[in-house]
mmCIF file of C-alpha atoms in Angstrom:
data_model
loop_
_atom_site.group_PDB
_atom_site.id
_atom_site.type_symbol
_atom_site.label_atom_id
_atom_site.label_comp_id
_atom_site.label_asym_id
_atom_site.label_seq_id
_atom_site.Cartn_x
_atom_site.Cartn_y
_atom_site.Cartn_z
ATOM 1 C CA GLU P 234 85.265 29.775 -102.334
ATOM 2 C CA ILE P 235 86.181 28.225 -99.120
ATOM 3 C CA GLN P 236 86.695 24.686 -100.656
ATOM 4 C CA ARG P 237 88.833 26.268 -103.382
ATOM 5 C CA ARG P 238 90.921 28.099 -100.999
ATOM 6 C CA LEU P 239 91.446 25.130 -98.587
ATOM 7 C CA THR P 240 92.440 22.954 -101.676
ATOM 8 C CA GLU P 241 94.932 25.685 -102.746
ATOM 9 C CA GLN P 242 96.374 25.973 -99.268
ATOM 10 C CA LEU P 243 96.768 22.206 -99.043
ATOM 11 C CA LEU P 244 98.428 21.827 -102.405
ATOM 12 C CA SER P 245 100.595 24.766 -102.394
ATOM 13 C CA PRO P 246 104.379 24.419 -101.534
ATOM 14 C CA VAL P 247 105.601 25.705 -98.181
ATOM 15 C CA ARG P 248 107.967 28.543 -98.784
ATOM 16 C CA TRP P 249 110.037 28.065 -95.730
ATOM 17 C CA ALA P 250 113.691 28.826 -96.998
ATOM 18 C CA PRO P 251 112.552 31.840 -99.096
ATOM 19 C CA THR P 252 110.749 33.086 -96.071
ATOM 20 C CA LEU P 253 113.622 32.742 -93.688
ATOM 21 C CA ARG P 254 115.962 34.427 -96.002
ATOM 22 C CA ARG P 255 113.621 37.309 -96.503
ATOM 23 C CA MET P 256 113.279 37.740 -92.732
ATOM 24 C CA HIS P 257 117.038 37.646 -92.352
ATOM 25 C CA GLU P 258 117.508 40.238 -95.059
ATOM 26 C CA GLU P 259 115.100 42.518 -93.338
ATOM 27 C CA GLY P 260 117.258 42.240 -90.172
ATOM 28 C CA ALA P 261 115.810 39.136 -88.173
ATOM 29 C CA ASP P 262 118.695 37.415 -86.435
ATOM 30 C CA ARG P 263 116.873 35.422 -83.620
ATOM 31 C CA PHE P 264 114.266 32.814 -84.463
ATOM 32 C CA VAL P 265 112.233 31.044 -81.801
ATOM 33 C CA GLU P 266 110.610 27.763 -82.034
ATOM 34 C CA VAL P 267 107.566 27.434 -79.650
ATOM 35 C CA GLY P 268 106.974 23.876 -78.600
ATOM 36 C CA THR P 269 109.097 20.957 -77.484
ATOM 37 C CA GLY P 270 110.680 19.917 -80.755
ATOM 38 C CA GLN P 271 113.850 21.278 -82.334
ATOM 39 C CA VAL P 272 113.106 20.491 -85.891
ATOM 40 C CA LEU P 273 112.553 24.233 -86.994
ATOM 41 C CA GLN P 274 115.657 25.188 -85.072
ATOM 42 C CA GLY P 275 117.675 22.763 -87.031
ATOM 43 C CA LEU P 276 116.179 24.077 -90.377
ATOM 44 C CA VAL P 277 116.844 27.722 -89.516
ATOM 45 C CA ASN P 278 120.474 26.918 -88.790
ATOM 46 C CA ARG P 279 120.868 24.727 -92.004
ATOM 47 C CA THR P 280 119.236 27.419 -94.128
ATOM 48 C CA LEU P 281 120.718 30.658 -92.675
ATOM 49 C CA GLY P 282 124.011 29.333 -91.230
ATOM 50 C CA SER P 283 125.734 30.551 -87.956
ATOM 51 C CA ASP P 284 125.079 34.154 -88.109
ATOM 52 C CA VAL P 285 121.571 33.727 -86.566
ATOM 53 C CA GLU P 286 120.300 32.323 -83.387
ATOM 54 C CA ALA P 287 117.744 29.548 -83.185
ATOM 55 C CA VAL P 288 116.244 28.835 -79.748
ATOM 56 C CA GLY P 289 113.513 26.722 -78.500
ATOM 57 C CA ALA P 290 110.614 27.455 -75.840
ATOM 58 C CA GLY P 291 108.728 24.509 -74.601
ATOM 59 C CA THR P 292 107.027 26.047 -71.539
ATOM 60 C CA ALA P 293 105.313 29.318 -70.575
ATOM 61 C CA ASP P 294 108.417 30.199 -68.430
ATOM 62 C CA GLU P 295 110.787 29.549 -71.241
ATOM 63 C CA ILE P 296 108.682 31.818 -73.631
ATOM 64 C CA ALA P 297 108.714 34.567 -70.810
ATOM 65 C CA ASP P 298 112.497 34.068 -70.562
ATOM 66 C CA ILE P 299 113.010 34.749 -74.252
ATOM 67 C CA THR P 300 110.643 37.527 -74.619
ATOM 68 C CA SER P 301 112.156 39.492 -71.757
ATOM 69 C CA THR P 302 115.722 39.510 -73.178
#
């Protein structure tokens, strides 16, 4: 069972864009990329456009700042 599920997980497509769109439809308008990169922020902006905010947080202090606003 574990091997089958792992294989399924590795071979199944990532549903990034449909998931983002659904989150936005449900009211999400701010997306936080935790880590030092900016790739996911760019994907959010390209997928949803300018009516959402995509921000990054690469340190514990940045995460604390984002979660306190």
